[in-house]
Coordinates of C-alpha atoms in Angstrom, one line a residue:
Chain A
M1046 CA 21.8 -32.6 21.1
S1047 CA 24.5 -31.4 23.4
I1048 CA 25.1 -27.9 24.8
D1049 CA 28.7 -26.9 25.2
T1050 CA 30.1 -24.0 27.1
E1051 CA 30.3 -21.8 24.0
T1052 CA 26.6 -22.4 23.3
A1053 CA 25.7 -21.6 26.9
R1054 CA 27.6 -18.3 26.6
K1055 CA 25.8 -17.4 23.4
V1056 CA 22.4 -18.2 24.9
A1057 CA 23.2 -16.1 27.9
K1058 CA 24.2 -13.2 25.6
L1059 CA 21.1 -13.4 23.5
A1060 CA 19.0 -13.4 26.7
R1061 CA 21.1 -10.4 28.0
I1062 CA 22.0 -12.3 31.2
R1063 CA 25.5 -11.9 32.5
V1064 CA 27.1 -15.2 33.4
E1065 CA 30.6 -15.5 34.7
D1066 CA 32.9 -17.8 32.8
D1067 CA 33.3 -20.3 35.6
A1068 CA 29.5 -20.6 35.9
L1069 CA 29.1 -21.6 32.2
P1070 CA 30.0 -25.4 32.5
V1071 CA 27.3 -25.8 35.2
L1072 CA 24.8 -24.0 33.1
A1073 CA 25.6 -26.1 30.1
N1074 CA 25.1 -29.2 32.2
E1075 CA 21.7 -28.0 33.3
F1076 CA 20.7 -27.3 29.7
N1077 CA 21.7 -30.8 28.8
A1078 CA 19.7 -32.4 31.6
I1079 CA 16.6 -30.4 30.4
L1080 CA 17.2 -31.3 26.7
G1081 CA 17.7 -34.9 27.7
F1082 CA 14.3 -34.9 29.3
I1083 CA 12.8 -33.4 26.2
E1084 CA 14.5 -36.0 24.1
Q1085 CA 12.8 -38.6 26.2
L1086 CA 9.4 -37.0 25.6
N1087 CA 10.2 -37.1 21.8
E1088 CA 10.1 -40.8 22.0
V1089 CA 6.4 -40.8 22.5
D1090 CA 4.5 -41.3 19.3
V1091 CA 2.1 -38.4 18.8
D1092 CA 1.2 -39.0 15.2
G1093 CA -2.4 -37.8 14.6
V1094 CA -2.7 -36.3 18.1
E1095 CA -3.8 -32.6 18.1
P1096 CA -1.5 -30.4 20.2
M1097 CA -3.2 -29.6 23.5
T1098 CA -3.0 -25.9 24.0
S1099 CA -5.3 -25.6 27.0
V1100 CA -6.4 -28.0 29.8
T1101 CA -9.9 -26.5 29.7
P1102 CA -12.0 -26.2 26.5
M1103 CA -11.4 -22.5 26.1
R1104 CA -11.5 -20.2 23.0
L1105 CA -9.0 -17.4 22.6
K1106 CA -10.6 -14.4 24.4
R1107 CA -11.2 -11.4 22.2
R1108 CA -11.6 -7.7 22.9
E1109 CA -13.7 -5.1 21.0
D1110 CA -11.9 -2.4 19.0
V1111 CA -12.5 0.2 21.6
V1112 CA -9.9 2.5 23.3
T1113 CA -10.1 1.6 27.0
D1114 CA -6.5 2.2 28.1
G1115 CA -3.6 4.6 28.0
D1116 CA -3.4 8.3 28.9
Q1117 CA -1.0 7.5 31.8
Q1118 CA 2.4 8.8 30.6
G1119 CA 3.5 9.4 34.2
A1120 CA 2.7 5.8 35.4
V1121 CA 4.3 4.3 32.3
L1122 CA 7.6 6.3 32.9
T1123 CA 7.6 5.8 36.7
N1124 CA 10.1 2.9 36.7
A1125 CA 12.3 4.3 33.9
P1126 CA 15.9 4.9 35.1
D1127 CA 15.9 8.0 32.9
A1128 CA 13.0 9.9 31.3
R1129 CA 12.9 13.3 29.6
E1130 CA 10.1 15.3 28.1
G1131 CA 7.8 12.3 28.1
F1132 CA 10.3 9.9 26.5
F1133 CA 12.3 7.1 27.9
A1134 CA 15.9 8.2 27.7
V1135 CA 18.4 5.4 26.9
P1136 CA 22.1 5.3 25.9
K1137 CA 22.3 6.2 22.2
V1138 CA 21.5 3.3 19.8
V1139 CA 22.1 4.1 16.2
E1140 CA 22.6 1.9 13.2
Chain B
M1396 CA -16.9 -8.8 -15.2
L1397 CA -14.9 -8.0 -18.2
D1398 CA -12.0 -10.3 -18.8
L1399 CA -8.8 -8.2 -18.9
T1400 CA -5.9 -9.9 -20.4
Y1401 CA -2.4 -8.7 -20.1
D1402 CA 1.0 -9.7 -21.3
A1403 CA 3.8 -10.3 -18.8
P1404 CA 6.3 -7.5 -18.9
A1405 CA 10.0 -8.1 -19.8
P1406 CA 12.3 -8.3 -16.8
K1407 CA 14.7 -5.5 -16.1
V1408 CA 18.1 -6.2 -17.6
I1409 CA 21.4 -4.7 -16.4
A1410 CA 24.3 -5.0 -18.8
G1411 CA 27.4 -6.1 -16.9
A1412 CA 31.0 -6.4 -18.0
T1413 CA 30.6 -10.2 -18.5
G1414 CA 27.1 -10.1 -20.0
D1415 CA 23.5 -9.4 -19.1
W1416 CA 22.0 -9.7 -15.6
E1417 CA 18.4 -10.0 -14.5
L1418 CA 16.8 -9.0 -11.2
V1419 CA 14.7 -11.1 -8.9
I1420 CA 12.8 -9.3 -6.2
G1421 CA 10.5 -10.4 -3.3
L1422 CA 8.9 -8.0 -0.9
E1423 CA 7.8 -8.0 2.7
V1424 CA 5.3 -5.2 3.1
H1425 CA 4.4 -4.1 6.6
A1426 CA 1.0 -2.5 6.6
Q1427 CA -0.4 -0.9 9.8
V1428 CA -3.9 -2.2 10.4
S1429 CA -6.6 0.5 10.5
S1430 CA -8.1 0.1 14.0
R1431 CA -8.9 2.3 17.0
A1432 CA -7.1 0.2 19.6
K1433 CA -3.9 -1.9 19.5
L1434 CA -3.6 -5.6 18.6
F1435 CA -3.4 -6.8 22.2
S1436 CA -4.3 -3.8 24.4
G1437 CA -6.9 -1.1 24.7
A1438 CA -4.6 1.8 24.1
S1439 CA -5.3 4.1 21.1
T1440 CA -3.5 3.8 17.8
L1441 CA -3.8 7.5 17.0
F1442 CA -0.7 9.0 15.3
G1443 CA 0.9 12.1 16.7
A1444 CA -0.2 11.9 20.3
E1445 CA 2.0 13.1 23.3
P1446 CA 4.9 10.6 23.7
N1447 CA 4.0 7.5 25.7
S1448 CA 0.4 8.6 26.2
N1449 CA -1.1 5.8 24.1
V1450 CA 0.5 3.1 26.2
A1451 CA -1.2 0.4 28.2
F1452 CA 0.9 -1.6 30.7
V1453 CA 0.7 -4.6 28.2
D1454 CA 2.5 -2.5 25.6
A1455 CA 5.1 -1.4 28.1
G1456 CA 5.9 -5.0 28.9
M1457 CA 5.0 -4.7 32.5
P1458 CA 5.3 -8.0 34.5
G1459 CA 2.1 -10.1 34.7
M1460 CA 0.2 -8.2 32.0
L1461 CA -1.6 -10.4 29.5
P1462 CA -2.4 -9.7 25.8
V1463 CA -6.1 -9.9 24.7
I1464 CA -6.6 -9.9 20.9
N1465 CA -8.5 -7.1 19.2
E1466 CA -11.1 -8.9 17.1
E1467 CA -11.3 -6.1 14.5
C1468 CA -7.6 -6.4 13.8
V1469 CA -8.3 -10.1 13.0
A1470 CA -11.2 -9.1 10.7
Q1471 CA -9.0 -6.5 8.9
A1472 CA -6.3 -9.2 8.2
V1473 CA -9.1 -11.5 6.9
R1474 CA -10.4 -8.6 4.7
T1475 CA -7.0 -8.0 3.3
G1476 CA -6.5 -11.7 2.6
L1477 CA -9.8 -11.9 0.8
G1478 CA -8.9 -8.8 -1.2
L1479 CA -5.7 -10.6 -2.4
K1480 CA -7.7 -13.7 -3.3
A1481 CA -5.9 -15.6 -0.6
E1482 CA -6.7 -18.6 1.4
I1483 CA -7.9 -17.8 5.0
N1484 CA -6.6 -20.1 7.7
L1485 CA -9.4 -20.8 10.2
V1486 CA -6.7 -21.8 12.7
S1487 CA -3.6 -19.7 13.2
A1488 CA -1.3 -19.1 16.1
F1489 CA 1.0 -16.6 17.7
D1490 CA 4.7 -17.0 18.3
R1491 CA 7.3 -14.9 20.1
K1492 CA 10.2 -13.5 18.1
N1493 CA 12.8 -12.7 20.7
Y1494 CA 15.3 -9.8 20.4
F1495 CA 16.4 -6.9 22.5
Y1496 CA 15.9 -3.3 21.4
P1497 CA 14.9 -0.3 23.5
D1498 CA 11.6 0.3 21.5
L1499 CA 10.5 -3.3 22.2
P1500 CA 9.9 -3.4 26.0
Q1501 CA 8.5 -7.0 26.0
G1502 CA 11.9 -8.3 24.7
Y1503 CA 9.9 -10.1 22.0
Q1504 CA 7.5 -9.3 19.2
I1505 CA 4.3 -11.4 19.1
S1506 CA 4.1 -12.6 15.5
Q1507 CA 2.8 -15.5 13.5
L1508 CA 5.8 -17.5 12.1
Y1509 CA 4.4 -21.1 12.0
H1510 CA 0.7 -20.6 11.4
P1511 CA -0.2 -17.3 9.7
I1512 CA -3.8 -16.2 9.4
V1513 CA -3.7 -15.8 5.6
G1514 CA -2.1 -18.2 3.2
E1515 CA -1.4 -18.1 -0.6
G1516 CA -3.0 -15.4 -2.8
E1517 CA -2.1 -13.3 -5.7
V1518 CA -2.2 -9.7 -7.0
L1519 CA -2.3 -8.3 -10.5
V1520 CA 0.1 -5.4 -11.0
E1521 CA -0.7 -3.4 -14.1
L1522 CA 2.4 -1.8 -15.7
G1523 CA 0.9 0.1 -18.6
N1524 CA 1.0 -0.7 -22.3
G1525 CA -1.2 -3.7 -21.8
T1526 CA 1.3 -5.5 -19.5
A1527 CA 0.8 -6.7 -16.0
R1528 CA 2.6 -9.0 -13.6
V1529 CA 0.8 -11.5 -11.4
V1530 CA 2.7 -11.5 -8.1
R1531 CA 2.0 -14.5 -5.9
I1532 CA 1.5 -13.8 -2.2
E1533 CA 3.0 -16.4 0.1
R1534 CA 1.3 -15.3 3.4
I1535 CA 0.0 -12.5 5.5
H1536 CA 0.6 -12.6 9.3
L1537 CA -0.5 -10.4 12.1
E1538 CA 2.1 -9.0 14.4
Q1539 CA 2.9 -6.1 16.8
D1540 CA 4.6 -3.0 15.7
A1541 CA 7.6 -1.7 17.7
G1542 CA 7.9 1.7 19.2
K1543 CA 9.9 4.7 17.9
S1544 CA 13.4 5.7 18.8
I1545 CA 14.5 9.3 18.2
H1546 CA 18.2 9.8 17.9
D1547 CA 18.6 13.5 17.2
M1548 CA 17.2 15.1 20.3
D1549 CA 20.3 14.6 22.5
P1550 CA 24.0 14.0 21.6
T1551 CA 24.4 11.0 23.9
M1552 CA 20.9 9.6 24.4
S1553 CA 18.2 8.1 22.3
F1554 CA 14.6 8.9 23.2
V1555 CA 11.9 6.2 23.1
D1556 CA 8.2 6.7 22.5
L1557 CA 6.1 3.5 22.9
N1558 CA 2.9 5.0 21.3
R1559 CA 3.3 2.7 18.3
T1560 CA 4.4 -0.3 20.3
G1561 CA 1.8 -3.0 20.0
V1562 CA -0.2 -1.4 17.1
A1563 CA -1.3 -4.2 14.7
L1564 CA 0.7 -4.8 11.6
M1565 CA 0.0 -7.1 8.6
E1566 CA 3.2 -8.4 7.1
I1567 CA 2.4 -9.3 3.5
V1568 CA 5.1 -11.6 2.1
S1569 CA 5.4 -12.0 -1.7
R1570 CA 7.1 -14.7 -3.7
P1571 CA 10.1 -13.6 -5.7
D1572 CA 8.0 -12.8 -8.7
I1573 CA 8.9 -9.2 -9.2
R1574 CA 11.5 -8.5 -11.9
G1575 CA 12.4 -4.8 -11.7
P1576 CA 12.5 -1.6 -9.6
E1577 CA 9.4 -0.2 -11.4
E1578 CA 7.5 -3.4 -10.8
A1579 CA 8.4 -3.4 -7.1
A1580 CA 7.0 0.1 -6.7
A1581 CA 3.9 -0.7 -8.8
Y1582 CA 3.3 -3.8 -6.6
V1583 CA 3.5 -1.7 -3.4
G1584 CA 1.2 0.8 -5.0
K1585 CA -1.3 -1.9 -5.9
L1586 CA -1.3 -3.4 -2.4
R1587 CA -1.8 0.1 -1.1
Q1588 CA -4.7 0.7 -3.4
I1589 CA -6.4 -2.5 -2.5
M1590 CA -6.0 -1.9 1.2
K1591 CA -7.3 1.6 0.9
Y1592 CA -10.4 0.3 -0.9
L1593 CA -10.9 -2.3 1.8
G1594 CA -10.3 0.3 4.6
T1595 CA -7.7 -2.1 6.2
C1596 CA -4.7 0.2 6.0
D1597 CA -4.6 4.0 5.3
G1598 CA -1.5 3.5 3.2
N1599 CA 0.2 6.6 4.6
M1600 CA 3.9 5.9 3.8
Q1601 CA 5.1 9.2 5.2
N1602 CA 3.9 8.3 8.7
G1603 CA 5.4 4.8 8.2
N1604 CA 2.0 3.1 8.1
L1605 CA 3.2 1.2 5.0
R1606 CA 6.8 0.2 4.7
A1607 CA 8.7 -2.5 2.8
D1608 CA 11.7 -4.8 3.2
V1609 CA 13.0 -5.7 -0.2
N1610 CA 14.9 -8.9 -1.1
V1611 CA 17.1 -8.5 -4.1
S1612 CA 19.2 -11.0 -6.0
V1613 CA 20.6 -11.1 -9.6
C1614 CA 20.8 -14.0 -12.0
R1615 CA 21.7 -14.7 -15.7
P1616 CA 18.9 -14.6 -18.3
G1617 CA 17.3 -18.0 -18.4
D1618 CA 18.0 -18.9 -14.7
Y1619 CA 14.7 -17.4 -13.5
E1620 CA 12.7 -19.6 -15.9
K1621 CA 14.5 -22.6 -14.5
Y1622 CA 13.5 -21.5 -11.0
Q1623 CA 9.9 -21.0 -12.1
E1624 CA 9.8 -24.6 -13.5
T1625 CA 11.2 -26.3 -10.5
Q1626 CA 10.6 -23.7 -7.7
D1627 CA 14.2 -24.6 -6.8
F1628 CA 15.9 -21.5 -5.3
S1629 CA 19.4 -22.7 -6.2
H1630 CA 18.9 -21.4 -9.7
L1631 CA 18.7 -17.9 -8.3
G1632 CA 21.5 -15.7 -6.8
T1633 CA 22.1 -15.1 -3.2
R1634 CA 19.8 -12.4 -1.9
C1635 CA 20.2 -9.4 0.3
E1636 CA 17.4 -7.8 2.3
I1637 CA 17.1 -4.1 2.3
K1638 CA 15.2 -3.0 5.4
N1639 CA 12.4 -0.6 6.2
M1640 CA 11.8 1.6 3.2
N1641 CA 8.8 4.0 3.3
S1642 CA 8.9 5.7 -0.1
M1643 CA 8.3 4.4 -3.7
R1644 CA 11.2 6.4 -4.9
F1645 CA 13.6 4.9 -2.4
I1646 CA 12.4 1.4 -3.1
Q1647 CA 13.3 1.8 -6.7
A1648 CA 16.6 3.5 -6.2
A1649 CA 17.6 1.0 -3.5
I1650 CA 16.9 -2.0 -5.8
E1651 CA 18.8 -0.5 -8.6
V1652 CA 21.9 0.3 -6.6
E1653 CA 21.8 -3.0 -4.7
A1654 CA 21.6 -5.0 -7.9
R1655 CA 24.6 -3.1 -9.4
R1656 CA 26.6 -3.7 -6.2
Q1657 CA 25.9 -7.5 -6.4
I1658 CA 26.8 -7.6 -10.1
A1659 CA 30.1 -5.8 -9.4
I1660 CA 30.9 -8.3 -6.6
I1661 CA 30.2 -11.4 -8.8
E1662 CA 32.0 -10.0 -11.8
D1663 CA 35.0 -9.3 -9.6
G1664 CA 35.1 -13.0 -8.8
G1665 CA 33.5 -12.6 -5.3
A1666 CA 30.4 -14.0 -3.8
V1667 CA 27.3 -12.1 -2.5
V1668 CA 26.9 -12.6 1.3
Q1669 CA 23.3 -13.1 2.4
E1670 CA 22.7 -10.2 4.9
T1671 CA 20.4 -7.4 6.0
R1672 CA 21.3 -4.0 4.5
L1673 CA 20.1 -0.4 4.9
Y1674 CA 19.5 2.0 2.1
D1675 CA 21.1 5.5 2.6
A1676 CA 19.2 7.9 0.4
D1677 CA 21.7 10.7 0.8
K1678 CA 24.6 8.6 -0.5
N1679 CA 22.4 6.4 -2.8
E1680 CA 24.1 3.2 -1.5
T1681 CA 23.1 0.3 0.7
R1682 CA 25.3 -0.8 3.6
S1683 CA 25.4 -3.8 5.9
M1684 CA 23.5 -3.7 9.2
R1685 CA 26.1 -5.6 11.1
S1686 CA 24.4 -5.2 14.4
K1687 CA 21.4 -7.0 13.1
E1688 CA 23.4 -10.1 12.1
E1689 CA 24.4 -11.2 15.6
A1690 CA 20.9 -10.7 16.9
H1691 CA 19.4 -12.7 14.1
D1692 CA 18.8 -15.7 16.3
Y1693 CA 15.2 -15.0 17.1
R1694 CA 14.5 -18.2 19.0
Y1695 CA 10.9 -18.3 17.9
F1696 CA 8.5 -20.3 20.1
P1697 CA 4.7 -20.4 20.4
C1698 CA 3.5 -17.6 22.6
P1699 CA 2.3 -19.2 25.9
D1700 CA 0.0 -16.2 26.7
L1701 CA -2.3 -16.8 23.7
L1702 CA -4.4 -19.7 22.7
P1703 CA -4.5 -20.5 18.9
L1704 CA -6.7 -18.1 17.0
E1705 CA -9.7 -20.0 15.7
I1706 CA -12.3 -18.3 13.5
E1707 CA -15.4 -19.7 11.9
Q1708 CA -16.0 -20.1 8.1
A1709 CA -19.4 -18.3 8.6
W1710 CA -17.7 -15.3 10.1
V1711 CA -15.2 -15.2 7.1
D1712 CA -18.1 -15.6 4.7
D1713 CA -19.9 -12.7 6.4
I1714 CA -16.8 -10.5 6.0
A1715 CA -16.5 -11.6 2.3
A1716 CA -20.1 -10.7 1.6
N1717 CA -19.5 -7.2 2.9
L1718 CA -16.1 -6.6 1.4
G1719 CA -17.1 -3.8 -0.9
T1720 CA -15.7 -3.4 -4.4
L1721 CA -12.1 -4.1 -5.3
P1722 CA -10.3 -1.8 -7.7
D1723 CA -9.8 -4.4 -10.4
D1724 CA -13.5 -5.2 -10.4
L1725 CA -14.5 -1.6 -10.4
K1726 CA -12.1 -0.9 -13.3
G1727 CA -13.6 -3.8 -15.2
R1728 CA -17.1 -2.5 -14.6
F1729 CA -16.2 1.0 -15.8
I1730 CA -14.8 -0.4 -19.0
S1731 CA -17.8 -2.7 -19.7
D1732 CA -20.6 -0.4 -18.4
Y1733 CA -19.4 2.9 -19.8
G1734 CA -17.1 1.9 -22.6
L1735 CA -14.1 3.6 -21.0
S1736 CA -10.5 2.9 -22.2
D1737 CA -8.3 0.9 -19.9
Y1738 CA -6.3 4.0 -19.2
D1739 CA -9.3 6.2 -18.3
A1740 CA -10.7 3.4 -16.1
S1741 CA -7.3 3.1 -14.3
V1742 CA -7.2 6.8 -13.6
L1743 CA -10.7 6.9 -12.3
T1744 CA -10.2 3.9 -10.0
A1745 CA -6.7 4.8 -8.8
E1746 CA -8.3 6.3 -5.7
Q1747 CA -11.7 5.3 -4.4
E1748 CA -12.7 8.9 -4.0
N1749 CA -12.2 9.5 -7.7
A1750 CA -14.4 6.5 -8.6
V1751 CA -17.2 7.6 -6.3
Y1752 CA -17.0 11.2 -7.7
F1753 CA -17.1 9.9 -11.3
E1754 CA -20.1 7.7 -10.6
G1755 CA -21.9 10.7 -9.1
V1756 CA -21.3 12.6 -12.3
V1757 CA -22.5 9.7 -14.4
A1758 CA -25.6 9.3 -12.3
K1759 CA -26.6 13.0 -12.9
S1760 CA -25.6 13.2 -16.6
G1761 CA -26.3 9.7 -17.8
D1762 CA -23.2 9.7 -20.1
G1763 CA -20.2 7.7 -18.9
K1764 CA -17.7 8.6 -21.6
L1765 CA -18.5 12.3 -21.5
A1766 CA -18.4 12.3 -17.7
A1767 CA -14.9 10.5 -17.8
N1768 CA -13.6 13.2 -20.2
W1769 CA -14.8 16.0 -18.0
V1770 CA -13.6 14.5 -14.7
I1771 CA -10.2 13.5 -16.0
N1772 CA -9.4 16.5 -18.2
E1773 CA -11.3 19.5 -16.9
L1774 CA -11.8 18.6 -13.2
F1775 CA -8.4 16.9 -12.4
G1776 CA -6.6 19.5 -14.4
R1777 CA -8.3 22.3 -12.5
L1778 CA -7.7 20.6 -9.1
K1779 CA -4.1 20.1 -10.0
K1780 CA -3.7 23.7 -10.8
D1781 CA -5.2 24.6 -7.4
E1782 CA -3.3 21.9 -5.6
T1783 CA -6.6 20.7 -4.2
E1784 CA -7.6 17.2 -3.4
I1785 CA -10.8 15.7 -4.8
T1786 CA -12.1 15.5 -1.2
D1787 CA -12.0 19.3 -1.0
C1788 CA -13.3 19.8 -4.5
P1789 CA -15.5 23.0 -4.7
I1790 CA -17.7 21.5 -7.4
S1791 CA -19.9 18.6 -6.4
P1792 CA -20.5 15.5 -8.6
D1793 CA -24.1 16.7 -9.0
Q1794 CA -23.0 20.1 -10.3
L1795 CA -20.4 18.7 -12.7
G1796 CA -23.0 16.1 -13.8
G1797 CA -25.3 19.0 -14.5
V1798 CA -22.8 20.6 -16.8
V1799 CA -22.2 17.3 -18.6
A1800 CA -26.0 16.8 -18.9
L1801 CA -26.4 20.2 -20.6
I1802 CA -23.7 19.3 -23.1
K1803 CA -25.3 15.9 -23.7
A1804 CA -28.7 17.5 -24.3
G1805 CA -27.2 19.9 -26.8
D1806 CA -28.1 22.9 -24.6
I1807 CA -24.6 24.3 -24.5
S1808 CA -21.6 24.0 -26.8
G1809 CA -18.3 22.5 -25.6
K1810 CA -16.7 26.0 -25.5
I1811 CA -19.6 27.5 -23.4
A1812 CA -19.4 24.4 -21.2
K1813 CA -15.8 25.3 -20.2
D1814 CA -16.9 28.8 -19.3
L1815 CA -19.8 27.3 -17.3
F1816 CA -17.5 24.9 -15.5
E1817 CA -15.3 27.8 -14.4
I1818 CA -18.3 29.7 -13.1
V1819 CA -19.7 26.8 -11.2
Y1820 CA -16.2 25.9 -9.9
T1821 CA -15.5 29.4 -8.6
E1822 CA -19.0 30.8 -7.8
G1823 CA -21.0 27.7 -7.2
G1824 CA -24.7 27.4 -8.2
D1825 CA -26.9 25.2 -10.3
P1826 CA -25.5 24.8 -13.9
A1827 CA -28.9 24.7 -15.6
E1828 CA -30.1 27.9 -13.7
I1829 CA -26.8 29.7 -14.6
V1830 CA -27.2 28.9 -18.3
E1831 CA -30.8 30.1 -18.2
A1832 CA -30.1 33.3 -16.2
R1833 CA -27.0 34.3 -18.2
G1834 CA -28.4 33.4 -21.6
M1835 CA -25.7 30.8 -22.3
K1836 CA -28.0 28.4 -24.0
Q1837 CA -27.0 27.1 -27.4
V1838 CA -29.3 28.4 -30.1
T1839 CA -30.7 25.3 -31.9
D1840 CA -33.7 27.2 -33.2
T1841 CA -33.2 26.9 -37.0
A1842 CA -35.2 30.0 -37.8
A1843 CA -33.0 32.1 -35.5
I1844 CA -29.8 30.7 -37.0
E1845 CA -31.1 31.1 -40.5
A1846 CA -31.8 34.8 -39.8
E1847 CA -28.2 35.3 -38.7
V1848 CA -26.9 33.4 -41.7
D1849 CA -29.0 35.4 -44.1
K1850 CA -27.7 38.6 -42.5
V1851 CA -24.1 37.6 -42.9
I1852 CA -24.7 36.5 -46.5
A1853 CA -26.5 39.8 -47.3
E1854 CA -23.7 41.9 -45.8
N1855 CA -20.9 40.1 -47.7
P1856 CA -21.8 39.5 -51.3
A1857 CA -18.1 39.3 -52.4
Q1858 CA -17.4 36.5 -50.0
V1859 CA -20.5 34.7 -51.1
E1860 CA -19.2 34.7 -54.7
K1861 CA -15.8 33.3 -53.7
A1862 CA -17.4 30.7 -51.5
K1863 CA -19.6 29.4 -54.3
E1864 CA -16.4 28.7 -56.3
N1865 CA -14.5 27.3 -53.3
P1866 CA -16.7 25.5 -50.8
K1867 CA -13.9 25.5 -48.2
L1868 CA -14.4 29.2 -47.6
A1869 CA -17.8 28.3 -45.9
G1870 CA -15.8 28.1 -42.7
W1871 CA -15.5 31.9 -42.7
F1872 CA -19.3 32.2 -42.6
V1873 CA -19.6 29.7 -39.8
G1874 CA -17.1 31.8 -37.8
Q1875 CA -19.0 35.0 -38.5
V1876 CA -22.3 33.5 -37.4
M1877 CA -20.7 32.0 -34.2
K1878 CA -19.3 35.5 -33.5
A1879 CA -22.6 37.2 -34.0
T1880 CA -24.4 34.7 -31.7
G1881 CA -21.7 34.9 -29.0
G1882 CA -20.7 31.3 -29.5
K1883 CA -24.2 30.1 -28.5
A1884 CA -25.3 28.8 -31.9
N1885 CA -25.2 25.1 -32.4
P1886 CA -22.2 24.7 -34.7
A1887 CA -23.6 21.6 -36.4
A1888 CA -26.8 23.5 -37.3
V1889 CA -24.9 26.5 -38.5
N1890 CA -22.7 24.3 -40.8
Q1891 CA -25.7 22.7 -42.2
I1892 CA -27.6 25.9 -43.0
I1893 CA -24.6 27.7 -44.5
A1894 CA -23.9 24.7 -46.7
K1895 CA -27.5 24.7 -47.9
K1896 CA -27.6 28.5 -48.5
L1897 CA -24.3 28.8 -50.3
G1898 CA -24.8 25.7 -52.4
G1899 CA -28.4 27.0 -53.1

């Protein structure tokens, strides 16, 4: 698999990261280096090997169904560039 | 349990300019899990709170915050899966579905694309007249709900409330087994009924706690059968997905109008483009959601914040053992235990509250059929007139059971029973005591009835002569006796005595 400039532009757009045109070829090259490394990993035969999801034998931690959080409207909105009447206010988005 | 057998209904057919068309429909139903706290945070799920007050920093997508799964939400998904006779996956995993929208502060939705918690199941959707469709369930996965954007509070801004962000959803995905708009609505209704029985989703469509994405395509008669044989989708038409509908009426209207749109395109020589569409109820049309198309590249990958979800078979078995009764089983039991008709049993099991009420009436009266008649005809009729729900019903199952018991024992006539029902409904009180206190008891004492009959016969010699020649006139005497006793005489006993005396 090879990443060209156009694909790099698309990935940047999907990630909402602004990349100037002249930076795109460099970015594409970096992607290709990473993907090349992954291709190398793909050569390893992992048939019948369980995916390792944790280095320690851990079980997914659960919580009880109890309300322990919330009620902090002010804190939640603190970093918002714009907030009104308890809502985040953002430029209009309508379908 | 009683074996209920149904015929498959005929698919909906739309006549086009070039021949007949059939519909093929699959649904993705999003059901909000009934839980106190959210799927991955300790914030409340309560509807209608102050904006952004039910928000933990996890829900707001603050840096460094980690999700911790709510075990009850997992149990609810397992319950729902068991209710749909589905396979439960002891190992499932969470993935990130990446997209940008103001009401999704994380920038991704945690969902289960590759390893859902519930696998294949099925649901029987009754459609009346002895027909029912078996709809196969492909999967159910757990995922986070998004927040709410409000667009009409300001001309240039949208307002975002994250209270719903992170609330647990079950996405229930069906196979394309649904063949018409009515079937689609009935299917959603059946899922809603099952989940309400299980207590896993409150089914409130108005609040958006149950919404559906509908996939619609059209094909020629015979094509669907080819698909069924081979499971090869190429026999079916190209589908469009109509997003986010929260009313049974809209679901039906949208399917109809979308099918007709697709037929018109094909018959004009064009091709249907697979896309996401939105239903506009005001204009009764669907239109393309172009903005969604570009963002469709969700770049799913396993969520690195969450280990796979492993559950034990014993835990699932425990949930299964305490699942409670499912509507189909309850309906079957009502038919077999009480001899009710399919229709009456359906009405009484439509809502669990109705079934519980009905069984209360049976417990007191000891007569299932009579109890069903009184609950369905008298009680439901009266509640409807008052626009009252069964949960606010002024007459208790015990009281109505008391009325039914008096009819069954022959203590009151059907006509008096209606008066008694009205008294208990409006004034309250114990039916047996009211009957005693107000002298409403049916007279079954033969001597007393005979005395009344003799009196009527003695007072009307001319009628007696006529009746002897024409036995049909005996009805007049019955009426006179009933009138004289204020409707309390046992009609059967009156009939018998009059026939004997006149025939005498």
